[in-house]
Short mmCIF file of C-alpha atoms and ligand atoms in Angstrom, two decimals:
data_model
loop_
_atom_site.label_atom_id
_atom_site.label_comp_id
_atom_site.label_asym_id
_atom_site.label_seq_id
_atom_site.Cartn_x
_atom_site.Cartn_y
_atom_site.Cartn_z
CA UNK F 1 -37.50 35.29 8.33
CA UNK F 2 -36.98 32.93 5.66
CA UNK F 3 -40.54 31.71 5.92
CA UNK F 4 -42.09 35.43 5.68
CA UNK F 5 -40.39 35.52 2.40
CA UNK F 6 -41.78 33.02 1.09
CA UNK F 7 -45.23 33.71 2.51
CA UNK F 8 -44.75 37.08 0.46
CA UNK F 9 -44.08 34.93 -2.74
CA UNK F 10 -47.03 32.67 -1.86
CA UNK F 11 -49.42 35.49 -1.47
CA UNK F 12 -48.08 37.41 -5.16
CA UNK F 13 -48.65 34.05 -6.66
CA UNK F 14 -52.19 34.91 -5.11
CA UNK F 15 -52.99 38.02 -6.12
CA UNK F 16 -51.69 35.92 -9.80
CA UNK F 17 -54.00 34.20 -9.68
CA UNK F 18 -56.37 36.45 -8.54
CA UNK F 19 -55.90 38.38 -11.38
CA UNK F 20 -55.74 35.86 -13.70
CA UNK F 21 -59.62 35.36 -12.06
CA UNK F 22 -61.48 38.51 -13.17
CA UNK F 23 -60.61 38.24 -16.58
CA UNK F 24 -63.26 38.77 -18.48
CA UNK F 25 -63.67 35.36 -20.10
CA UNK F 26 -62.55 33.31 -16.56
CA UNK F 27 -65.84 31.58 -15.31
CA UNK F 28 -65.81 30.58 -11.78
CA UNK F 29 -68.15 27.50 -10.57
CA UNK F 30 -71.99 28.34 -10.12
CA UNK F 31 -73.41 29.29 -7.18
CA UNK F 32 -77.22 29.83 -5.61
CA UNK F 33 -75.93 33.05 -4.08
CA UNK F 34 -73.86 34.26 -7.50
CA UNK F 35 -76.36 33.41 -9.49
CA UNK F 36 -79.21 34.42 -7.29
CA UNK F 37 -77.68 37.92 -6.92
CA UNK F 38 -76.97 38.30 -10.69
CA UNK F 39 -81.29 38.48 -11.02
CA UNK F 40 -82.59 41.83 -11.55
CA UNK F 41 -86.27 43.47 -11.41
CA UNK F 42 -85.43 45.91 -13.88
CA UNK F 43 -84.35 43.00 -16.06
CA UNK F 44 -87.06 40.64 -15.75
CA UNK F 45 -89.09 44.01 -16.10
CA UNK F 46 -87.89 45.27 -19.35
CA UNK F 47 -88.31 41.29 -21.05
CA UNK F 48 -92.01 41.42 -19.83
CA UNK F 49 -92.72 45.03 -21.49
CA UNK F 50 -90.40 42.78 -24.95
CA UNK F 51 -93.12 39.79 -24.49
CA UNK F 52 -96.02 42.48 -24.25
CA UNK F 53 -95.28 44.27 -27.39
CA UNK F 54 -94.59 40.99 -29.44
CA UNK F 55 -98.37 40.95 -28.29
CA UNK F 56 -99.78 44.27 -28.95
CA UNK F 57 -97.71 44.98 -31.84
CA UNK F 58 -99.57 42.07 -33.47
CA UNK F 59 -103.37 41.69 -34.90
CA UNK F 60 -104.46 38.59 -32.48
CA UNK F 61 -102.82 41.22 -29.59
CA UNK F 62 -101.86 37.88 -28.11
CA UNK F 63 -99.36 34.74 -28.03
CA UNK F 64 -101.40 32.20 -28.63
CA UNK F 65 -99.84 29.40 -30.43
CA UNK F 66 -100.18 29.65 -34.51
CA UNK F 67 -99.69 33.49 -33.58
CA UNK F 68 -96.73 36.61 -34.77
CA UNK F 69 -96.90 37.16 -31.08
CA UNK F 70 -96.01 33.40 -29.90
CA UNK F 71 -93.60 33.08 -32.57
CA UNK F 72 -91.83 36.64 -31.60
CA UNK F 73 -90.80 35.02 -28.29
CA UNK F 74 -90.25 31.40 -29.54
CA UNK F 75 -87.75 34.12 -32.19
CA UNK F 76 -86.00 36.80 -29.14
CA UNK F 77 -85.32 33.40 -26.90
CA UNK F 78 -84.01 31.53 -29.49
CA UNK F 79 -82.21 34.44 -30.75
CA UNK F 80 -80.61 36.25 -27.16
CA UNK F 81 -79.42 32.63 -27.04
CA UNK F 82 -77.53 31.80 -29.92
CA UNK F 83 -75.48 34.89 -28.69
CA UNK F 84 -73.72 32.26 -26.55
CA UNK F 85 -73.06 29.79 -28.85
CA UNK F 86 -69.56 28.46 -26.91
CA UNK F 87 -71.57 28.19 -23.42
CA UNK F 88 -75.58 26.64 -25.51
CA UNK F 89 -76.63 23.98 -28.34
CA UNK F 90 -79.47 25.50 -28.73
CA UNK F 91 -81.82 23.77 -30.49
CA UNK F 92 -86.25 23.96 -31.60
CA UNK F 93 -88.66 20.35 -32.12
CA UNK F 94 -91.27 20.98 -34.17
CA UNK F 95 -94.61 20.18 -32.58
CA UNK F 96 -97.93 19.18 -35.19
CA UNK F 97 -100.35 21.47 -33.25
CA UNK F 98 -104.08 22.73 -34.78
CA UNK F 99 -106.32 25.83 -34.40
CA UNK F 100 -109.73 26.79 -34.98
CA UNK F 101 -109.98 29.27 -37.84
CA UNK F 102 -113.71 29.46 -38.25
CA UNK F 103 -117.35 28.39 -37.13
CA UNK F 104 -120.85 29.42 -38.91
CA UNK F 105 -123.15 28.48 -36.68
CA UNK F 106 -127.18 28.81 -37.71
CA UNK F 107 -129.20 28.00 -34.92
CA UNK F 108 -133.09 28.45 -35.20
CA UNK F 109 -132.46 29.72 -38.29
CA UNK F 110 -130.16 32.73 -37.10
CA UNK F 111 -126.43 33.03 -37.15
CA UNK F 112 -125.36 32.82 -33.84
CA UNK F 113 -122.00 34.31 -32.63
CA UNK F 114 -119.59 30.47 -32.56
CA UNK F 115 -116.08 30.63 -32.07
CA UNK F 116 -114.09 27.70 -33.84
CA UNK F 117 -111.71 24.72 -31.68
CA UNK F 118 -108.29 23.85 -32.06
CA UNK F 119 -108.35 20.57 -33.23
CA UNK F 120 -112.01 20.43 -34.18
CA UNK F 121 -111.99 18.57 -37.79
CA UNK F 122 -113.45 20.95 -40.66
CA UNK F 123 -116.68 19.73 -41.87
CA UNK F 124 -120.76 20.88 -42.69
CA UNK F 125 -123.25 19.40 -40.46
CA UNK F 126 -126.73 19.63 -39.67
CA UNK F 127 -129.33 18.27 -37.42
CA UNK F 128 -131.56 19.01 -34.13
CA UNK F 129 -129.73 20.21 -30.85
CA UNK F 130 -129.62 17.60 -27.92
CA UNK F 131 -128.85 18.84 -23.97
CA UNK F 132 -125.68 16.63 -22.86
CA UNK F 133 -126.18 16.16 -18.81
CA UNK F 134 -123.88 17.08 -16.45
CA UNK F 135 -121.16 17.43 -17.62
CA UNK F 136 -120.32 15.22 -20.00
CA UNK F 137 -117.35 12.68 -19.17
CA UNK F 138 -119.49 9.83 -18.77
CA UNK F 139 -121.22 7.80 -21.01
CA UNK F 140 -124.83 7.40 -19.18
CA UNK F 141 -125.11 11.55 -19.36
CA UNK F 142 -125.08 11.11 -23.13
CA UNK F 143 -128.98 11.03 -24.73
CA UNK F 144 -129.99 7.72 -26.08
CA UNK F 145 -132.33 7.91 -29.48
CA UNK F 146 -130.47 10.56 -30.67
CA UNK F 147 -128.26 9.21 -33.23
CA UNK F 148 -128.02 12.37 -35.86
CA UNK F 149 -127.86 15.23 -33.59
CA UNK F 150 -125.70 18.12 -32.47
CA UNK F 151 -124.83 17.87 -28.80
CA UNK F 152 -124.93 20.67 -26.37
CA UNK F 153 -121.85 19.96 -23.72
CA UNK F 154 -120.83 21.78 -20.63
CA UNK F 155 -116.95 22.80 -20.89
CA UNK F 156 -114.82 21.68 -17.69
CA UNK F 157 -113.59 18.77 -15.24
CA UNK F 158 -112.56 16.15 -18.16
CA UNK F 159 -110.61 16.66 -21.03
CA UNK F 160 -112.28 18.40 -23.77
CA UNK F 161 -111.50 15.54 -25.89
CA UNK F 162 -113.30 12.66 -23.83
CA UNK F 163 -116.36 14.08 -24.47
CA UNK F 164 -116.30 14.49 -28.26
CA UNK F 165 -115.60 11.19 -28.58
CA UNK F 166 -118.39 10.65 -26.79
CA UNK F 167 -120.60 12.38 -27.98
CA UNK F 168 -119.44 10.98 -31.18
CA UNK F 169 -119.73 7.46 -29.64
CA UNK F 170 -123.36 8.41 -28.88
CA UNK F 171 -124.50 9.24 -32.54
CA UNK F 172 -123.32 13.28 -32.50
CA UNK F 173 -122.48 14.62 -36.10
CA UNK F 174 -121.49 17.73 -34.54
CA UNK F 175 -121.29 18.73 -30.81
CA UNK F 176 -121.35 22.70 -29.46
CA UNK F 177 -119.42 23.33 -26.18
CA UNK F 178 -120.46 26.46 -23.88
CA UNK F 179 -118.59 27.65 -21.97
CA UNK F 180 -119.04 26.76 -18.06
CA UNK F 181 -117.72 30.29 -16.96
CA UNK F 182 -119.06 34.16 -17.76
CA UNK F 183 -117.55 34.78 -21.82
CA UNK F 184 -117.59 33.10 -24.72
CA UNK F 185 -115.48 30.16 -25.66
CA UNK F 186 -112.90 31.35 -28.09
CA UNK F 187 -109.37 30.48 -28.44
CA UNK F 188 -110.54 27.30 -27.15
CA UNK F 189 -109.29 23.35 -28.27
CA UNK F 190 -109.72 20.08 -27.53
CA UNK F 191 -107.51 18.73 -25.28
CA UNK F 192 -106.24 15.80 -27.64
CA UNK F 193 -106.85 12.06 -25.28
CA UNK F 194 -105.11 9.31 -25.97
CA UNK F 195 -107.46 7.15 -27.54
CA UNK F 196 -107.24 9.43 -31.08
CA UNK F 197 -108.10 12.44 -32.23
CA UNK F 198 -110.77 11.54 -34.79
CA UNK F 199 -113.36 13.89 -33.76
CA UNK F 200 -116.99 15.41 -35.16
CA UNK F 201 -116.38 18.99 -36.05
CA UNK F 202 -117.35 21.15 -33.12
CA UNK F 203 -117.92 24.68 -32.19
CA UNK F 204 -117.60 27.06 -28.65
CA UNK F 205 -120.44 29.78 -27.95
CA UNK F 206 -120.86 31.20 -24.33
CA UNK F 207 -122.48 29.99 -21.28
CA UNK F 208 -125.37 32.44 -21.50
CA UNK F 209 -126.11 30.99 -24.83
CA UNK F 210 -125.54 27.25 -24.20
CA UNK F 211 -127.90 27.74 -21.04
CA UNK F 212 -130.62 29.42 -22.93
CA UNK F 213 -130.77 26.62 -25.23
CA UNK F 214 -131.01 24.02 -22.82
CA UNK F 215 -133.94 25.99 -21.74
CA UNK F 216 -135.90 25.97 -25.26
CA UNK F 217 -134.41 22.03 -25.71
CA UNK F 218 -136.26 21.21 -22.27
CA UNK F 219 -139.42 23.29 -23.35
CA UNK F 220 -140.06 20.34 -26.11
CA UNK F 221 -139.38 22.59 -28.98
CA UNK F 222 -137.25 21.20 -31.98
CA UNK F 223 -133.98 23.26 -32.12
CA UNK F 224 -132.48 23.37 -35.68
CA UNK F 225 -128.78 23.45 -36.15
CA UNK F 226 -126.41 23.72 -39.15
CA UNK F 227 -122.67 24.38 -38.50
CA UNK F 228 -119.50 24.68 -41.13
CA UNK F 229 -115.99 24.64 -39.21
CA UNK F 230 -112.98 24.68 -40.15
CA UNK F 231 -109.06 24.32 -38.36
CA UNK F 232 -105.82 24.70 -39.29
CA UNK F 233 -102.60 22.38 -38.89
CA UNK F 234 -99.72 24.65 -37.71
CA UNK F 235 -96.47 23.72 -36.55
CA UNK F 236 -95.49 25.72 -33.33
CA UNK F 237 -91.88 24.86 -31.67
CA UNK F 238 -90.10 24.07 -28.29
CA UNK F 239 -87.23 25.53 -27.21
CA UNK F 240 -84.60 23.43 -25.60
CA UNK F 241 -81.13 25.08 -24.45
CA UNK F 242 -78.35 23.04 -22.69
CA UNK F 243 -75.23 23.94 -21.61
CA UNK F 244 -72.33 22.70 -23.11
CA UNK F 245 -70.45 22.17 -20.06
CA UNK F 246 -71.04 20.13 -17.49
CA UNK F 247 -71.83 16.13 -17.10
CA UNK F 248 -74.24 15.60 -19.92
CA UNK F 249 -75.46 12.10 -18.78
CA UNK F 250 -76.94 13.98 -15.35
CA UNK F 251 -79.21 17.12 -16.31
CA UNK F 252 -81.11 19.57 -14.38
CA UNK F 253 -84.42 20.14 -16.63
CA UNK F 254 -85.76 24.01 -15.90
CA UNK F 255 -88.52 24.57 -17.86
CA UNK F 256 -92.13 26.61 -17.99
CA UNK F 257 -94.50 27.21 -21.21
CA UNK F 258 -93.96 29.97 -24.09
CA UNK F 259 -97.88 30.45 -25.27
CA UNK F 260 -100.12 32.55 -23.75
CA UNK F 261 -103.99 32.07 -23.94
CA UNK F 262 -106.12 33.93 -26.68
CA UNK F 263 -108.00 36.11 -24.32
CA UNK F 264 -104.28 38.67 -24.09
CA UNK F 265 -100.52 39.30 -24.04
CA UNK F 266 -100.01 36.37 -20.43
CA UNK F 267 -96.99 38.22 -19.00
CA UNK F 268 -98.05 36.20 -15.83
CA UNK F 269 -99.24 33.49 -17.44
CA UNK F 270 -96.30 32.47 -18.55
CA UNK F 271 -94.94 35.40 -19.86
CA UNK F 272 -93.28 35.83 -16.58
CA UNK F 273 -91.36 31.82 -15.88
CA UNK F 274 -90.60 32.20 -19.66
CA UNK F 275 -88.74 35.69 -18.60
CA UNK F 276 -87.41 34.31 -15.60
CA UNK F 277 -85.97 31.16 -17.23
CA UNK F 278 -84.61 33.68 -20.19
CA UNK F 279 -82.77 36.18 -17.57
CA UNK F 280 -81.05 32.83 -15.42
CA UNK F 281 -80.42 31.20 -18.66
CA UNK F 282 -78.06 34.40 -19.95
CA UNK F 283 -76.35 34.62 -16.08
CA UNK F 284 -75.66 31.02 -16.39
CA UNK F 285 -72.72 31.80 -19.01
CA UNK F 286 -71.10 33.69 -16.69
CA UNK F 287 -70.30 30.62 -14.56
CA UNK F 288 -69.25 26.79 -15.07
CA UNK F 289 -71.44 24.93 -14.34
CA UNK F 290 -70.43 20.21 -12.89
CA UNK F 291 -73.84 18.81 -14.57
CA UNK F 292 -75.80 20.09 -17.54
CA UNK F 293 -78.32 22.28 -17.00
CA UNK F 294 -81.58 22.23 -19.75
CA UNK F 295 -83.73 25.08 -20.33
CA UNK F 296 -87.32 24.37 -21.99
CA UNK F 297 -89.34 26.80 -23.42
CA UNK F 298 -92.55 24.47 -24.26
CA UNK F 299 -95.40 25.81 -26.90
CA UNK F 300 -98.97 24.57 -26.54
CA UNK F 301 -99.05 24.58 -22.73
CA UNK F 302 -102.98 26.69 -22.79
CA UNK F 303 -104.16 23.58 -24.84
CA UNK F 304 -103.28 20.83 -23.10
CA UNK F 305 -99.25 20.86 -22.64
CA UNK F 306 -99.02 20.06 -25.99
CA UNK F 307 -95.40 21.10 -26.28
CA UNK F 308 -94.29 19.04 -23.50
CA UNK F 309 -96.40 15.77 -23.85
CA UNK F 310 -94.71 15.95 -27.15
CA UNK F 311 -91.12 16.31 -26.06
CA UNK F 312 -91.21 13.49 -23.11
CA UNK F 313 -93.41 11.24 -26.10
CA UNK F 314 -90.20 11.44 -28.16
CA UNK F 315 -87.77 10.90 -25.57
CA UNK F 316 -86.21 7.98 -25.75
CA UNK F 317 -85.40 5.12 -22.19
CA UNK F 318 -81.46 6.22 -22.05
CA UNK F 319 -83.05 10.49 -22.52
CA UNK F 320 -85.40 10.34 -20.04
CA UNK F 321 -83.05 8.66 -17.39
CA UNK F 322 -80.65 11.58 -18.20
CA UNK F 323 -83.28 14.34 -16.39
CA UNK F 324 -82.83 13.76 -12.82
CA UNK F 325 -85.55 16.49 -12.16
CA UNK F 326 -87.68 18.49 -14.33
CA UNK F 327 -88.62 21.74 -12.78
CA UNK F 328 -91.42 23.18 -14.03
CA UNK F 329 -92.29 27.46 -13.43
CA UNK F 330 -95.54 29.10 -14.66
CA UNK F 331 -97.17 31.84 -13.04
CA UNK F 332 -94.43 33.98 -11.16
CA UNK F 333 -95.68 37.10 -10.61
CA UNK F 334 -99.34 36.99 -9.74
CA UNK F 335 -100.76 40.18 -8.41
CA UNK F 336 -101.98 38.99 -5.34
CA UNK F 337 -99.69 36.04 -4.50
CA UNK F 338 -99.00 33.28 -2.91
CA UNK F 339 -95.45 31.56 -2.53
CA UNK F 340 -96.49 28.20 -3.22
CA UNK F 341 -94.25 24.53 -4.08
CA UNK F 342 -95.37 21.62 -5.84
CA UNK F 343 -96.82 19.23 -2.65
CA UNK F 344 -93.90 16.29 -4.56
CA UNK F 345 -93.65 14.26 -1.06
CA UNK F 346 -97.71 14.44 -0.99
CA UNK F 347 -97.82 16.02 2.97
CA UNK F 348 -99.93 17.90 2.06
CA UNK F 349 -102.62 16.62 -0.90
CA UNK F 350 -101.06 12.70 -0.09
CA UNK F 351 -100.22 12.97 -4.40
CA UNK F 352 -95.90 11.85 -4.86
CA UNK F 353 -94.12 12.64 -7.11
CA UNK F 354 -92.14 9.76 -8.50
CA UNK F 355 -88.18 10.33 -6.58
CA UNK F 356 -86.37 13.30 -5.89
CA UNK F 357 -89.99 14.68 -6.02
CA UNK F 358 -90.09 15.19 -2.31
CA UNK F 359 -86.62 16.37 -2.02
CA UNK F 360 -87.41 19.15 -5.07
CA UNK F 361 -89.73 20.47 -3.01
CA UNK F 362 -87.86 20.38 0.48
CA UNK F 363 -84.76 22.86 -2.10
CA UNK F 364 -87.46 25.20 -2.34
CA UNK F 365 -89.05 24.87 1.25
CA UNK F 366 -85.04 25.88 2.10
CA UNK F 367 -85.41 28.55 0.12
CA UNK F 368 -88.33 30.53 1.18
CA UNK F 369 -87.71 29.54 4.81
CA UNK F 370 -83.68 29.89 5.70
CA UNK F 371 -82.59 32.16 1.98
CA UNK F 372 -85.61 34.46 1.29
CA UNK F 373 -87.25 34.22 4.73
CA UNK F 374 -90.32 34.34 3.54
CA UNK F 375 -93.46 32.26 3.87
CA UNK F 376 -94.68 29.58 2.09
CA UNK F 377 -97.86 26.70 1.18
CA UNK F 378 -98.08 23.79 -0.36
CA UNK F 379 -100.04 23.33 -4.37
CA UNK F 380 -101.30 19.85 -5.16
CA UNK F 381 -98.68 17.99 -7.31
CA UNK F 382 -101.91 17.29 -9.91
CA UNK F 383 -100.07 17.44 -13.26
CA UNK F 384 -102.12 20.76 -14.38
CA UNK F 385 -98.50 22.52 -15.96
CA UNK F 386 -95.92 20.92 -17.92
CA UNK F 387 -94.41 18.58 -15.15
CA UNK F 388 -97.47 16.04 -16.12
CA UNK F 389 -96.15 14.54 -18.46
CA UNK F 390 -92.92 13.89 -16.89
CA UNK F 391 -94.35 13.01 -13.43
CA UNK F 392 -96.32 10.07 -16.03
CA UNK F 393 -93.15 9.25 -17.85
CA UNK F 394 -91.24 8.76 -14.17
CA UNK F 395 -88.80 11.44 -14.19
CA UNK F 396 -88.63 13.30 -11.33
CA UNK F 397 -89.99 16.67 -10.82
CA UNK F 398 -91.10 19.60 -8.64
CA UNK F 399 -91.80 24.04 -9.19
CA UNK F 400 -92.87 26.84 -7.70
CA UNK F 401 -96.09 29.36 -8.52
CA UNK F 402 -97.60 32.04 -7.28
CA UNK F 403 -101.41 31.36 -7.97
CA UNK F 404 -104.25 31.26 -10.79
CA UNK F 405 -107.79 32.08 -10.56
CA UNK F 406 -107.75 30.71 -6.90
CA UNK F 407 -109.13 32.82 -3.88
CA UNK F 408 -106.88 33.36 -1.02
CA UNK F 409 -107.63 31.92 1.80
CA UNK F 410 -107.97 34.73 5.48
CA UNK F 411 -104.19 32.15 6.45
CA UNK F 412 -102.50 33.30 3.52
CA UNK F 413 -103.26 36.68 3.44
CA UNK F 414 -101.75 36.67 7.19
CA UNK F 415 -99.20 35.10 5.61
CA UNK F 416 -98.52 37.42 2.57
CA UNK F 417 -100.52 40.33 2.31
CA UNK F 418 -102.48 41.32 -0.35
CA UNK F 419 -106.25 41.16 -0.61
CA UNK F 420 -108.14 38.09 1.07
CA UNK F 421 -111.46 36.31 -0.91
CA UNK F 422 -110.01 37.64 -4.27
CA UNK F 423 -108.27 35.42 -6.73
CA UNK F 424 -104.35 35.39 -6.90
CA UNK F 425 -104.65 36.67 -10.70
CA UNK F 426 -107.65 38.29 -11.47
CA UNK F 427 -106.42 39.11 -14.44
CA UNK F 428 -106.08 35.22 -15.51
CA UNK F 429 -106.90 33.79 -18.67
CA UNK F 430 -108.35 37.27 -19.83
CA UNK F 431 -106.43 40.84 -21.08
CA UNK F 432 -105.73 42.26 -18.41
CA UNK F 433 -102.69 39.74 -18.25
CA UNK F 434 -100.11 42.39 -18.82
CA UNK F 435 -97.08 43.68 -17.88
CA UNK F 436 -98.90 46.55 -15.82
CA UNK F 437 -100.44 43.72 -13.86
CA UNK F 438 -97.72 41.85 -12.34
CA UNK F 439 -96.35 42.19 -8.50
CA UNK F 440 -92.61 42.79 -8.96
CA UNK F 441 -91.80 42.07 -5.46
CA UNK F 442 -92.91 39.10 -5.52
CA UNK F 443 -91.55 37.72 -8.58
CA UNK F 444 -87.47 38.84 -7.71
CA UNK F 445 -88.41 36.61 -4.95
CA UNK F 446 -89.53 33.52 -7.33
CA UNK F 447 -87.27 34.59 -9.50
CA UNK F 448 -84.56 34.58 -7.28
CA UNK F 449 -86.01 30.96 -5.92
CA UNK F 450 -85.83 29.75 -9.91
CA UNK F 451 -82.00 30.62 -9.73
CA UNK F 452 -81.16 28.86 -6.30
CA UNK F 453 -82.55 25.80 -7.71
CA UNK F 454 -81.19 25.53 -11.13
CA UNK F 455 -77.90 26.68 -9.40
CA UNK F 456 -77.83 24.30 -6.29
CA UNK F 457 -78.69 21.15 -8.40
CA UNK F 458 -76.29 22.12 -11.27
CA UNK F 459 -74.09 22.11 -8.62
CA UNK F 460 -74.61 18.88 -7.14
CA UNK F 461 -77.61 15.83 -7.45
CA UNK F 462 -76.47 14.77 -3.97
CA UNK F 463 -79.79 16.02 -2.50
CA UNK F 464 -81.35 13.87 -4.29
CA UNK F 465 -81.96 9.83 -4.37
CA UNK F 466 -79.23 7.80 -6.49
CA UNK F 467 -80.14 7.87 -10.27
CA UNK F 468 -82.52 4.66 -11.14
CA UNK F 469 -83.90 4.81 -7.41
CA UNK F 470 -87.28 3.75 -9.80
CA UNK F 471 -88.93 2.00 -6.72
CA UNK F 472 -92.05 4.29 -5.52
CA UNK F 473 -90.77 4.93 -1.55
CA UNK F 474 -93.56 4.99 0.32
CA UNK F 475 -94.44 8.25 2.04
CA UNK F 476 -92.46 7.79 5.71
CA UNK F 477 -89.36 6.55 3.49
CA UNK F 478 -89.59 9.96 1.50
CA UNK F 479 -89.87 11.88 4.87
CA UNK F 480 -87.00 11.15 6.46
CA UNK F 481 -84.76 11.29 3.54
CA UNK F 482 -86.32 14.98 3.28
CA UNK F 483 -86.11 15.22 7.15
CA UNK F 484 -82.14 14.36 6.74
CA UNK F 485 -81.65 16.32 3.67
CA UNK F 486 -83.46 19.43 5.23
CA UNK F 487 -80.68 19.52 8.19
CA UNK F 488 -78.33 19.30 6.03
CA UNK F 489 -79.64 22.31 4.20
CA UNK F 490 -79.27 23.83 7.47
CA UNK F 491 -75.21 23.75 7.39
CA UNK F 492 -74.99 25.40 3.89
CA UNK F 493 -76.76 28.81 4.16
ZN1 LIG U 1 -99.36 29.42 -17.58
#
């Protein structure tokens, strides 16, 4: 009898505790399941439409750096998260950037359709057109004895700033870059190179016009060019938000870019990543974390990872050491999607990341295989988005994407449906990249994958190699670590 009385007392005590637990201000520890289940398609959609409105209500109809649409996006993110002052420290970082303003180009005495280029200096120059061979990525591509000319170079492959510096070295007074795909070169920017950005005046023209000019020059006819360009310096913002709760010495850093290209509102690229992070950041405030969680929205990704690069460049060694893993999310809702994981262990593309990158890949594989029960593929860990500068700084990185201009294979069609032989996102960097053309079924899976990884690392970094495991482990060792981890993952389901 006494025993059961005691048990009743224990039950009563439990009920009391439970009553306390459901108070509004009570915060239980986060878990993958709790955070995942708090992410709803409707909330993502509503925010995607908001970003789309920021673009369509603005004069330039996009969210490119320096535009009203981008400023509104950044303000929306910061204002939303400032509503949780007890939970997050919200800061912005000023990133100096430059955007093209005007380009007036006269060729063979006629004014032409030319486009201003970011980071090109303002100036007026003239000279005869000289054609650069191949893609202008090698010194040998540049014509000899063409000092004082305006050089005509194809866009593509190597860093555009490198091409202009090589042109300058070969004696160019100015540069015309022609598109390497159909269409004009609106909103183009020179990507910066470590050697500096002491460029010559540069403007962009369409592929068709560029090819036509090559034919004329190759026909032996001199082509006089007069060009004047202007660009302007701007300050653009990275947004950094960190939980006040959690171990501040060990940070899971979750990020994506906030800017679009000039051509359209950029709702898949990368409104989908921006909105996923924002919604997860809002839902996370319901929970306690063990490790600090940092969210970043980078500016200037589309002109060469400028925001992320600036951020990493200004981190001290001690600050770099606090970031246990950087996760990057760019394009979460491609209409003809594939679930792609960055190949952090190099098993598919033989490009590994710093220790921890292989384990991040394994964590996402675990999510798709065992939780979402979806197929997945791997994509090359090539540094093509904001995680690039982190990899270079020796910080472990990982992430997932749904695909950009790449073409879906027959094998991927069998795995994900959609259409084989068609781009993952036919609207990639086009005006059709809006909220209408997102795949919401894919997006919710992707957003829950982000929620899973955020919650998992907010709880523990035990699945990662120990801190300061700076020695690059061999492929075989990385594989073994991944194998051991996946065995323990199976127990976690
Ligand atoms: Zn992007």
